[in-house]
Tab-separated table of C-alpha atoms in Angstrom:
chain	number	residue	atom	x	y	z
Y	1	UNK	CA	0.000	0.000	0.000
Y	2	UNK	CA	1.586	3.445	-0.584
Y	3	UNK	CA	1.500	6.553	1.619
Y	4	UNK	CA	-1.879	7.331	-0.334
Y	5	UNK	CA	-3.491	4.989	1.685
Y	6	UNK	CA	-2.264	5.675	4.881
Y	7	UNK	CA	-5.660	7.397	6.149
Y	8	UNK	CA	-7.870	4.768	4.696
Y	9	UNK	CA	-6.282	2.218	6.754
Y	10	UNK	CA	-6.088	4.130	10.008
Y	11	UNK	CA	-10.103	5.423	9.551
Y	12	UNK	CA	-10.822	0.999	8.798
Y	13	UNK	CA	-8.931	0.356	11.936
Y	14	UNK	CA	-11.146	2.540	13.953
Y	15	UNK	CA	-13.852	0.600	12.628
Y	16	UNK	CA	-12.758	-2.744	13.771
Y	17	UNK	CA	-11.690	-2.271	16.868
Y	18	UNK	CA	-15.772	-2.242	17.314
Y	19	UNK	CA	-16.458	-5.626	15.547
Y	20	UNK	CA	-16.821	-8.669	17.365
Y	21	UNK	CA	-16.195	-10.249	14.900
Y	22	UNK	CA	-13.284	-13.382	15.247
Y	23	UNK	CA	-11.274	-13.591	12.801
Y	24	UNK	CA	-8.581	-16.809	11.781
Y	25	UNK	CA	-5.165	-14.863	11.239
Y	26	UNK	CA	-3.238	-17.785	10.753
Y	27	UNK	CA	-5.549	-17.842	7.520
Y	28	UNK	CA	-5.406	-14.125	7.228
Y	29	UNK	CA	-1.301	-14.737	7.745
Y	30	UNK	CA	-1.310	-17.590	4.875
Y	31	UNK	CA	-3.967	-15.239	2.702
Y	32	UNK	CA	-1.220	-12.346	2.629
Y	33	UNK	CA	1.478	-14.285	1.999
Y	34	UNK	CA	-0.192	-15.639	-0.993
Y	35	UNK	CA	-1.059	-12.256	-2.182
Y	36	UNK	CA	2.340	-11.325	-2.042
Y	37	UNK	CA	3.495	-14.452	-3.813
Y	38	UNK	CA	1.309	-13.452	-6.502
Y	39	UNK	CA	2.759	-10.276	-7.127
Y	40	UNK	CA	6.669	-11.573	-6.759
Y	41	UNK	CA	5.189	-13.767	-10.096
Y	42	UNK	CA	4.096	-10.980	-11.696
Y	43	UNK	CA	7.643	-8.772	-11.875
Y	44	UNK	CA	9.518	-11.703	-11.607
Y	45	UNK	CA	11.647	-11.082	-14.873
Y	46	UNK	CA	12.791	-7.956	-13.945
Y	47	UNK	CA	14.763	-9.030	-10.247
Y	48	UNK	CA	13.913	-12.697	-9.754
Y	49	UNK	CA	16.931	-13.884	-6.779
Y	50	UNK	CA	16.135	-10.474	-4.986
Y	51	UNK	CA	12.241	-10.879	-4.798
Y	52	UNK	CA	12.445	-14.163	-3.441
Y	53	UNK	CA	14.468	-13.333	-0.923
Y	54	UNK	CA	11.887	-10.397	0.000
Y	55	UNK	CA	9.327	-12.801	-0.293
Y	56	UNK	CA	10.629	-15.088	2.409
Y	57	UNK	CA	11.382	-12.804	4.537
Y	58	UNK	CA	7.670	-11.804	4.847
Y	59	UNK	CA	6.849	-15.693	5.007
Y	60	UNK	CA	8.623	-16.046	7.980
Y	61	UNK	CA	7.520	-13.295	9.383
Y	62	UNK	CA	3.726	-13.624	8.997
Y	63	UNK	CA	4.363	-17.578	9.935
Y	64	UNK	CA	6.963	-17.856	12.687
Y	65	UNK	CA	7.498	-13.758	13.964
Y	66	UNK	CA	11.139	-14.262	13.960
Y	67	UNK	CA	13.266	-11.733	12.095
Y	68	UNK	CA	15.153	-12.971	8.834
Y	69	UNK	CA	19.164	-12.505	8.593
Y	70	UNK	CA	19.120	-12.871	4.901
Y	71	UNK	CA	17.713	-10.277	3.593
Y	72	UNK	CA	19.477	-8.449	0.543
Y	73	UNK	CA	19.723	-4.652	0.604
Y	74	UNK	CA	17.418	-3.732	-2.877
Y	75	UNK	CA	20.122	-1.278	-4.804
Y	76	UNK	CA	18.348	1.265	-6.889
Y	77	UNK	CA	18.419	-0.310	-10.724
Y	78	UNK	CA	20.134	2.269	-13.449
Y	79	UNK	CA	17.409	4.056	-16.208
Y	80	UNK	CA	16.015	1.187	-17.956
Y	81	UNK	CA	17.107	-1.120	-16.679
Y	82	UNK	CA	14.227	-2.792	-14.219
Y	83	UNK	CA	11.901	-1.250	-11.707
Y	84	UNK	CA	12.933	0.278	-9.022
Y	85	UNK	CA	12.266	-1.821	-6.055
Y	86	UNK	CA	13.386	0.903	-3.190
Y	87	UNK	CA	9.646	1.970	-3.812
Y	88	UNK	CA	6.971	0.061	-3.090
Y	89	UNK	CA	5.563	-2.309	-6.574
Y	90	UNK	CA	2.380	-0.633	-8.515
Y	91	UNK	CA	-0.669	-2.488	-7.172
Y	92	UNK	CA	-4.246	-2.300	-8.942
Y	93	UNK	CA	-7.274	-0.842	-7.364
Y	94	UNK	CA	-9.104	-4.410	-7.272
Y	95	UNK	CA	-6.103	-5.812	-5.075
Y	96	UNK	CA	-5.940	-3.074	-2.926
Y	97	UNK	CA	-10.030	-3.495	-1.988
Y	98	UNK	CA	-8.977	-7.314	-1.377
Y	99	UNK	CA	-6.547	-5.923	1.125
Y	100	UNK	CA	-8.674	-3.294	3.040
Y	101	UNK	CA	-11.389	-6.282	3.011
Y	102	UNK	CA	-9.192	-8.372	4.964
Y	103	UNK	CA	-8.084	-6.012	7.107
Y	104	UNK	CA	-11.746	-4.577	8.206
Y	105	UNK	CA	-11.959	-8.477	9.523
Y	106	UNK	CA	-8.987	-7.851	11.618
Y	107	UNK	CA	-9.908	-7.301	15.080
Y	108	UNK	CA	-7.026	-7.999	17.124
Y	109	UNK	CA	-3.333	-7.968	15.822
Y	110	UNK	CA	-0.649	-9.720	17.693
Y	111	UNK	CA	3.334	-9.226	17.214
Y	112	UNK	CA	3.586	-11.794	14.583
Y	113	UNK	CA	1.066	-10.179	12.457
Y	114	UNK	CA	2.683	-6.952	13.235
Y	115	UNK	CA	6.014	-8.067	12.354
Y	116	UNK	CA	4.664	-8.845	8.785
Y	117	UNK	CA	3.359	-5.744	8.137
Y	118	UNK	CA	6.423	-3.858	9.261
Y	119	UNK	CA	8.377	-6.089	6.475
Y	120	UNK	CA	6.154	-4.179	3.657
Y	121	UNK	CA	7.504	-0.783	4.943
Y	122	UNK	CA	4.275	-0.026	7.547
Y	123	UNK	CA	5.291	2.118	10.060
Y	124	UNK	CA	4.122	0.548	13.272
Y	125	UNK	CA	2.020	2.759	14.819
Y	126	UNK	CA	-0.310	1.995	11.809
Y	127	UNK	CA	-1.601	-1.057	14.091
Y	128	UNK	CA	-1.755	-0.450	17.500
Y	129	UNK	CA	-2.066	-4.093	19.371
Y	130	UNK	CA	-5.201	-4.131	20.807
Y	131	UNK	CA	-4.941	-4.298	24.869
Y	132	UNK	CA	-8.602	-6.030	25.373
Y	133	UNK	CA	-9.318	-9.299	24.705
Y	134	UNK	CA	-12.199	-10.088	22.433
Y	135	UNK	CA	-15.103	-10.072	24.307
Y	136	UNK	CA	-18.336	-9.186	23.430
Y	137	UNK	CA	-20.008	-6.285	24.893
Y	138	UNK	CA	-22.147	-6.187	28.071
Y	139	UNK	CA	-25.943	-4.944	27.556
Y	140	UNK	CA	-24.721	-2.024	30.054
Y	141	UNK	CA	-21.956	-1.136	27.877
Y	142	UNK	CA	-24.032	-0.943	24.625
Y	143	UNK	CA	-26.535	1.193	26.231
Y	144	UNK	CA	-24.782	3.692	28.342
Y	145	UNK	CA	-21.950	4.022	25.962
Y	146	UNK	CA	-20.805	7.649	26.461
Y	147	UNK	CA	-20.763	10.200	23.084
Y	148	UNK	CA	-18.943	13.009	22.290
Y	149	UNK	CA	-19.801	16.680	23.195
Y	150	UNK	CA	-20.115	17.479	19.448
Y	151	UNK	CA	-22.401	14.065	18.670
Y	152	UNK	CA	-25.053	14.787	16.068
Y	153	UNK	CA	-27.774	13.279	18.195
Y	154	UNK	CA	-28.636	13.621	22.266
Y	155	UNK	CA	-31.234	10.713	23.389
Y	156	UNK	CA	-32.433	11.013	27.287
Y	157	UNK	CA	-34.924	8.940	28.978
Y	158	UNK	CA	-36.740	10.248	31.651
Y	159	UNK	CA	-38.899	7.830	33.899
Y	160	UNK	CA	-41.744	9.946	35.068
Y	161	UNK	CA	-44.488	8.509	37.482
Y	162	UNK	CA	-48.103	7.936	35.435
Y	163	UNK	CA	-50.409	7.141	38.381
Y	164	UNK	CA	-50.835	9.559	40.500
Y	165	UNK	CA	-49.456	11.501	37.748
Y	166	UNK	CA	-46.542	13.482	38.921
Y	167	UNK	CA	-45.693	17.032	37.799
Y	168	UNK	CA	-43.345	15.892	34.416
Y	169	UNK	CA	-45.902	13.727	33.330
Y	170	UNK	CA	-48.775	16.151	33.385
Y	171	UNK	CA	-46.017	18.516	31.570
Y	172	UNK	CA	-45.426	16.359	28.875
Y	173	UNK	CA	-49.021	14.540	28.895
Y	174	UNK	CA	-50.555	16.129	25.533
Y	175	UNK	CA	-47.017	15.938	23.759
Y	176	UNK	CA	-46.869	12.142	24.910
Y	177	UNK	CA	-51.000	11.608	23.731
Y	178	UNK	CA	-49.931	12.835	20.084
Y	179	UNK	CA	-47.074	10.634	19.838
Y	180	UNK	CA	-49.840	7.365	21.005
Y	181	UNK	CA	-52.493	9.360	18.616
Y	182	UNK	CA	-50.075	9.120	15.459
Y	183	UNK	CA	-48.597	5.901	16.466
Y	184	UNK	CA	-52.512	4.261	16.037
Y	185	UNK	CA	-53.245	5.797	13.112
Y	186	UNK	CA	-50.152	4.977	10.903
Y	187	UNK	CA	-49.488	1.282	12.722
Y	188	UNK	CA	-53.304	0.132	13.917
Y	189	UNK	CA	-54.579	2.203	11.083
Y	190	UNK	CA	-56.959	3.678	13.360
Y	191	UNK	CA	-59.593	6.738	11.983
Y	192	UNK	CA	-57.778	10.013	13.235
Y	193	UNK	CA	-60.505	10.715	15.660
Y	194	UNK	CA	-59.473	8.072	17.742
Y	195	UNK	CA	-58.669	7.558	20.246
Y	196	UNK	CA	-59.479	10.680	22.196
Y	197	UNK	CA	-56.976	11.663	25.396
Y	198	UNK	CA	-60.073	10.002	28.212
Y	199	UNK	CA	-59.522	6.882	26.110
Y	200	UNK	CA	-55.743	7.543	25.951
Y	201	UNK	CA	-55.576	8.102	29.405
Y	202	UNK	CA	-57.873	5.586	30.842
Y	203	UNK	CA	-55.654	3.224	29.005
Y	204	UNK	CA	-52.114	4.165	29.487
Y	205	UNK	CA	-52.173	6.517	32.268
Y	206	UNK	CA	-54.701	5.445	34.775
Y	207	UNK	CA	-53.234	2.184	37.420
Y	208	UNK	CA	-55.011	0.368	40.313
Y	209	UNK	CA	-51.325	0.269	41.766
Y	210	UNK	CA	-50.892	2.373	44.961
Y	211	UNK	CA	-47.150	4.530	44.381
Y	212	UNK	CA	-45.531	3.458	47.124
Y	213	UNK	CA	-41.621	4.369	48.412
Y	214	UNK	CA	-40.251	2.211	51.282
Y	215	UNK	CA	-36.717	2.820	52.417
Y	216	UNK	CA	-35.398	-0.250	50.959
Y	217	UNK	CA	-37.241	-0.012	47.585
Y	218	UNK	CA	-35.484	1.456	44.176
Y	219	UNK	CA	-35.496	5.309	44.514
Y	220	UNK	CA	-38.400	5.911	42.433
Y	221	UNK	CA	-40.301	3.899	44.201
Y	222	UNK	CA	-43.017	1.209	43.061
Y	223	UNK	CA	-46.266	1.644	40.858
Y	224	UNK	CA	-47.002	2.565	37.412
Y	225	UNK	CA	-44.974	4.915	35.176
Y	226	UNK	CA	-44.107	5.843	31.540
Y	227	UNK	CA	-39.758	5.650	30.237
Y	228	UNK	CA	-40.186	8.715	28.079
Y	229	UNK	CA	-37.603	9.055	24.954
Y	230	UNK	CA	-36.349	11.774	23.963
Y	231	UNK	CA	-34.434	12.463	20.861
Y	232	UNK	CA	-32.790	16.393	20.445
Y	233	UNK	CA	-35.578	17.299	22.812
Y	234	UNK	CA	-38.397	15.733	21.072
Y	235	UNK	CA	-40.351	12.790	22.296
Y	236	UNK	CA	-39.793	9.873	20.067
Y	237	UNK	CA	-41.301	7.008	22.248
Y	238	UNK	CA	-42.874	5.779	25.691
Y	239	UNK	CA	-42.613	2.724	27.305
Y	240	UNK	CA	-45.169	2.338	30.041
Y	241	UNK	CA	-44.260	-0.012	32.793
Y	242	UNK	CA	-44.931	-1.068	36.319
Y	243	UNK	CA	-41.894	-1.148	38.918
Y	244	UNK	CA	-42.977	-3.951	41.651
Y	245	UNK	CA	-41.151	-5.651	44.415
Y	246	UNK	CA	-39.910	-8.547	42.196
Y	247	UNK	CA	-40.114	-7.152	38.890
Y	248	UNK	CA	-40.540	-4.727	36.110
Y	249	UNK	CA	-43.204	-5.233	34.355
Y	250	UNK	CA	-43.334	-4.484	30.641
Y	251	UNK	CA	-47.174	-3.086	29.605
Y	252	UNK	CA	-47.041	-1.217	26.572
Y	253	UNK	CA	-45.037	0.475	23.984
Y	254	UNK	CA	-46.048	3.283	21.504
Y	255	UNK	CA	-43.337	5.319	19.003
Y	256	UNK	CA	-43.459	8.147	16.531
Y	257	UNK	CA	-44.154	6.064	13.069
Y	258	UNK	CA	-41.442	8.489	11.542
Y	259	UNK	CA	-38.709	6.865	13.806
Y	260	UNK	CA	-40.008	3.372	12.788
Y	261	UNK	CA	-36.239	2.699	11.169
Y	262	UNK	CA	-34.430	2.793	14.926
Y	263	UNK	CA	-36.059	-0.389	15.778
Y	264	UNK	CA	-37.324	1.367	19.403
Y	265	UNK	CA	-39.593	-2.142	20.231
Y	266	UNK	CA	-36.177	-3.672	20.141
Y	267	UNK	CA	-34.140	-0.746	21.690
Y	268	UNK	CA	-37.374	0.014	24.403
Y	269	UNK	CA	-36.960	-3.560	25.692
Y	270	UNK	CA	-32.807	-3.728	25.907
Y	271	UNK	CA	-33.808	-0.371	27.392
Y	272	UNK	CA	-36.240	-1.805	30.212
Y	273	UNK	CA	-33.760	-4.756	31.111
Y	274	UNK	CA	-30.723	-2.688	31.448
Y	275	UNK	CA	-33.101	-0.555	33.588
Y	276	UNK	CA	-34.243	-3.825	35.753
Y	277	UNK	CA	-30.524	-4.958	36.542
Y	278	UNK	CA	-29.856	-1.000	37.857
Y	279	UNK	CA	-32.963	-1.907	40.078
Y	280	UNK	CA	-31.913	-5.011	41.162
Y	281	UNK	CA	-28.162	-3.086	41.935
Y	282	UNK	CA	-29.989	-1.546	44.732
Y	283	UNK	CA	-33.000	-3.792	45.799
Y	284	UNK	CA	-31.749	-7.610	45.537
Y	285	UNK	CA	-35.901	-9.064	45.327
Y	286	UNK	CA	-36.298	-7.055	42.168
Y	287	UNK	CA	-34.264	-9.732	39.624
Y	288	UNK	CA	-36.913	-10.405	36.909
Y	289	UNK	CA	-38.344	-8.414	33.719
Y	290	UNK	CA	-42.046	-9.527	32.697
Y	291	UNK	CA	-43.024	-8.928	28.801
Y	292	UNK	CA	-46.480	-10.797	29.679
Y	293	UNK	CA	-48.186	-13.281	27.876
Y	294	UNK	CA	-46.434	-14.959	24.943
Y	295	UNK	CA	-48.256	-16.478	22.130
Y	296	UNK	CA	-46.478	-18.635	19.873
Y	297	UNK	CA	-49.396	-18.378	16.493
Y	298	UNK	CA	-49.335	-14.276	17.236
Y	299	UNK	CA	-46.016	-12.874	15.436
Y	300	UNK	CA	-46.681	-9.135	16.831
Y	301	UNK	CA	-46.404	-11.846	20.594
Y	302	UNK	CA	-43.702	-14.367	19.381
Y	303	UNK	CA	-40.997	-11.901	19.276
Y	304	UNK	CA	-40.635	-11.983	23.254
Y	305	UNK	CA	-39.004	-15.394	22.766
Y	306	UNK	CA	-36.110	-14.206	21.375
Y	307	UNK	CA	-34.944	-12.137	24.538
Y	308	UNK	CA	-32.598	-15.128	26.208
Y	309	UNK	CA	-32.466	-16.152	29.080
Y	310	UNK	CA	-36.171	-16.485	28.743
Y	311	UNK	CA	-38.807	-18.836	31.081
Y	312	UNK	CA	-42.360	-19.901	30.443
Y	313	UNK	CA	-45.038	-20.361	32.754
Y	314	UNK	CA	-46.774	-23.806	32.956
Y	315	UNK	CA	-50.459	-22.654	32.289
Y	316	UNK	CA	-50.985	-26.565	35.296
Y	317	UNK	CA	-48.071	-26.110	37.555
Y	318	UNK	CA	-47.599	-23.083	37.518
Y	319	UNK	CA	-43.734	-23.317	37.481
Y	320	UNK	CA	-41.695	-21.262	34.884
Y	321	UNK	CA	-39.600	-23.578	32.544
Y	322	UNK	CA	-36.748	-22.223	30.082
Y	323	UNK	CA	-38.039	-21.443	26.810
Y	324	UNK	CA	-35.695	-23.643	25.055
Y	325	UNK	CA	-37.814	-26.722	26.188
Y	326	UNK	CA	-41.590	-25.168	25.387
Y	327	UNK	CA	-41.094	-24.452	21.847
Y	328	UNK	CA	-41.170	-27.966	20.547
Y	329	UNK	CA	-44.556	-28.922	22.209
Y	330	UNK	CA	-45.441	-25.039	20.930
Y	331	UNK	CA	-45.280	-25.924	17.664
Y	332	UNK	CA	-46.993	-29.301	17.802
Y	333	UNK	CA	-50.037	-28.005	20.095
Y	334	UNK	CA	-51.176	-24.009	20.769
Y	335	UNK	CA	-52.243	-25.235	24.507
Y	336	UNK	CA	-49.857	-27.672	26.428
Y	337	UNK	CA	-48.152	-28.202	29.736
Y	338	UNK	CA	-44.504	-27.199	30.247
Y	339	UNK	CA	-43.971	-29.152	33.418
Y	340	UNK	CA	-42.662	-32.752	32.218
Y	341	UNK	CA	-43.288	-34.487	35.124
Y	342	UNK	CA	-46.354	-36.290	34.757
Y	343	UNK	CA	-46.591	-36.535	38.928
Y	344	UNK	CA	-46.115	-32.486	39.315
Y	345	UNK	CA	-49.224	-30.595	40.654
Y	346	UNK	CA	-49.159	-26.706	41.923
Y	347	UNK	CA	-48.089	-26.321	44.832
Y	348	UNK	CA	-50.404	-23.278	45.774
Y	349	UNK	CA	-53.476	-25.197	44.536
Y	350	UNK	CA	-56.926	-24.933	46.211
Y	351	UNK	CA	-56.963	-27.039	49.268
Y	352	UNK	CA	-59.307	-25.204	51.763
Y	353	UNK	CA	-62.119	-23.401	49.980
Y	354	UNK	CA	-63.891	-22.750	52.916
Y	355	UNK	CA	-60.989	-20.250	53.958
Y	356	UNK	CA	-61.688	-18.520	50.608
Y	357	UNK	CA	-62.710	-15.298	51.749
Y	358	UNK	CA	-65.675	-13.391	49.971
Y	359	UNK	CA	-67.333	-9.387	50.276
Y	360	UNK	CA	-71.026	-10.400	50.192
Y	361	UNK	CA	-73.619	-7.503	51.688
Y	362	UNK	CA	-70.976	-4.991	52.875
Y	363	UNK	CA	-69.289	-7.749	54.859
Y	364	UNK	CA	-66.068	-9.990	54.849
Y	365	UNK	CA	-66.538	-13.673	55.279
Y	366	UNK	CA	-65.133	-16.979	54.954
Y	367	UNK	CA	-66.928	-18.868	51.842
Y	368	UNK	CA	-67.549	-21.743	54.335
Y	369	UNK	CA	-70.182	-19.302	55.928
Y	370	UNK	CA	-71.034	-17.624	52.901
Y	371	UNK	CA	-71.857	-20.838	50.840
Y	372	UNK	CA	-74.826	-21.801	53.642
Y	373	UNK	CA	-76.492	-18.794	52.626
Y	374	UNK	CA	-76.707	-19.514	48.967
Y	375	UNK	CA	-78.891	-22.451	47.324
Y	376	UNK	CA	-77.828	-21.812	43.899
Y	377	UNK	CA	-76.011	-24.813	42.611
Y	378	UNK	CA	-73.962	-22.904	39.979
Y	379	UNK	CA	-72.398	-20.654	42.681
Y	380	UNK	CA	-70.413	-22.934	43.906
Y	381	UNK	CA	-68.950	-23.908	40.817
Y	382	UNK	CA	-67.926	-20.594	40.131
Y	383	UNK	CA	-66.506	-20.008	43.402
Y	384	UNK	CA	-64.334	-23.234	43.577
Y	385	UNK	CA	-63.474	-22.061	39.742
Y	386	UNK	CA	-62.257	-18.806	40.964
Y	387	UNK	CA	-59.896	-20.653	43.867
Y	388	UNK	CA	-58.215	-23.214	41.295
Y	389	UNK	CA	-57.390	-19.878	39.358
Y	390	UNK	CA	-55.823	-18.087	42.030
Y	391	UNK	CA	-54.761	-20.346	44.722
Y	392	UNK	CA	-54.833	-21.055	48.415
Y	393	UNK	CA	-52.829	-17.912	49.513
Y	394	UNK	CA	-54.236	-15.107	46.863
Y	395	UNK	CA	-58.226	-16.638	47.896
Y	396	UNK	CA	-57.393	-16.048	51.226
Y	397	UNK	CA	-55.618	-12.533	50.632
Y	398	UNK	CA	-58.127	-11.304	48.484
Y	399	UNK	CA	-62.097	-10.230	48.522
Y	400	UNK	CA	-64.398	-12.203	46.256
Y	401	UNK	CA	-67.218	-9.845	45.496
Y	402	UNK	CA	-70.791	-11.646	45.491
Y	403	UNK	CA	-73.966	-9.528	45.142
């Protein structure tokens, strides 16, 4: 390569260093050497003894890293008589892309590939050894990678509390509403007079979950709120989720449709688990992120199975088994039981319904006493339906309302 190239190299060296992308250089090593072969061929008639020896020398190099002591000082040829092999050998434009082709797979380059390049006239400093090993990136590292002062773009994400709405949210409430407004017209292909901001609202905005901010919760606190994007001080997208004790739980997500391109489902959700593990930093129960229900048939709900580690929750046992071992009944059956064990039952199951407690006439009772007022046969049905759903602790934790 001649001087020309210099700051083409440097500028595809910049890019590498963020591939992760492995590369064979004992292939690379034998690819080069070839190459080089290939052009000693070519002006062979002209020096023939001294190319080979210049030949070897980079053979050796590239395969073993130690220096050659028989290398013959090139002597500048007289007019006419031969090229002039101080300077490097013309090279045409197609090999030259081969080159810069390899050398964008080039990720790492230790001394012996160093070495080899230094025997072509490089100056060193052309290919600075990389000092980290080749590891791919952490989720944290992709998303909180720090930008220049000058970058093109600033993204922030604010995470503002929906319900009871605090003071950003109701700032930013009619911005965020257009943004859900456009986002159902060009994606749900919904009339523009819908939805309204009550519909919006009673939707998105409105939670039965009480905000709540114990001393060893995350510093936001629990309940219901929206991640806001914003892109050069525009919002772009809003994730709305629920922070609870274990969890956070994804609900919803709604984008500009001009910012479609950016992927933000797939960004939103990196997003929301990098956001979980900074939770979980500073309150230990808080280790999972919920995307809700998966359905395997539904592509706009299959996509959650490609977030790994993922687990499934047997709709019997109510145990949550790696993904990995669901999809094969999945795809055989749309209803099935992820627990193999044929012997498994739940453990929380419906033992005592009489301790299932039930509101009935502005007072709390145990269904034991509630079921001798009733002579409806179908009640009871219901009511033992209702404590297979939830189990033994929830029917004894929460109010069954009976009229």
């Amino acid at each position: 390569m001649d001087s020309t190239m210099d700051d083409a190299v440097a500028g595809d060296f910049a890019l590498i260093n963020k591939l992760d992308i492995q590369c064979d250089l004992k292939t690379l090593s034998d690819d080069i050497k070839e190459s080089l072969e290939s052009e000693g061929k070519n002006s062979k008639k002209e020096e023939p003894q001294e190319l080979l020896q210049s030949q070897d020398f980079v053979g050796e190099k590239l395969g073993s890293g130690e220096p050659s002591h028989s290398v013959k000082v090139h002597t500048v040829p007289k007019p006419g008589k031969g090229a002039d092999l101080s300077k490097p050998p013309c090279r045409k434009a197609k090999e030259i892309r081969k080159e810069r082709k390899r050398l964008k797979l080039m990720q790492q380059n230790p001394a012996g590939e160093l070495e080899g390049f230094q025997a072509q006239g490089h100056p060193p400093s052309l290919f600075p050894p990389k000092a980290k090993s080749n590891q791919p990136k952490s989720l944290e590292d992709l998303i909180f990678e720090s930008l220049p002062e000058n970058a093109s773009h600033k993204l922030e994400v604010r995470v503002v509390r929906s319900s009871p709405p605090s003071s950003q949210f109701k700032a930013t409430l009619l911005e965020s509403y257009q943004v859900y407004k456009r986002y159902q017209m060009v994606i749900h292909k919904n009339p523009p007079d819908t939805p309204t901001e009550s519909q919006f609202t009673r939707f998105l905005c409105s939670s039965p979950l009480e905000a709540e901010t114990p001393p060893n919760g995350p510093d936001c606190g629990y309940g219901s709120f929206h991640q806001q994007y914003w892109l050069d001080g525009k919002i772009i997208a809003v994730g709305v989720i629920d922070i609870l004790p274990n969890c956070v739980s994804s609900v919803y997500l709604y984008y500009d449709p001009d910012y479609s391109f950016l992927s933000l489902g797939v960004y939103s959700a990196l997003r929301e688990i990098a956001f979980t593990r900074q939770l979980h930093e500073k309150t230990s129960q808080l280790s999972y992120y919920y995307m809700g229900f998966y359905i395997h048939s539904c592509p706009k709900m299959k996509y959650k199975g490609q977030y790994r580690p993922s687990d499934l929750l047997c709709p019997e046992t109510y145990v949550w088994v790696p993904i990995e071992q669901c999809l094969p009944s999945l795809e055989n059956s749309k209803y099935c039981r992820f627990n193999q064990d044929p012997e498994a039952v739940d453990e929380d199951r419906s033992t005592e319904p009489d301790r299932l407690q039930v509101f009935h006439k502005r007072a709390i009772m145990p269904y034991g006493v509630y079921k001798k007022q009733q002579k409806d046969p179908s009640e009871e049905a219901a009511v033992l339906q209702y404590a297979s759903l939830v189990g033994q602790k929830c029917s004894e934790r929460m109010l069954l309302f009976r009229n």
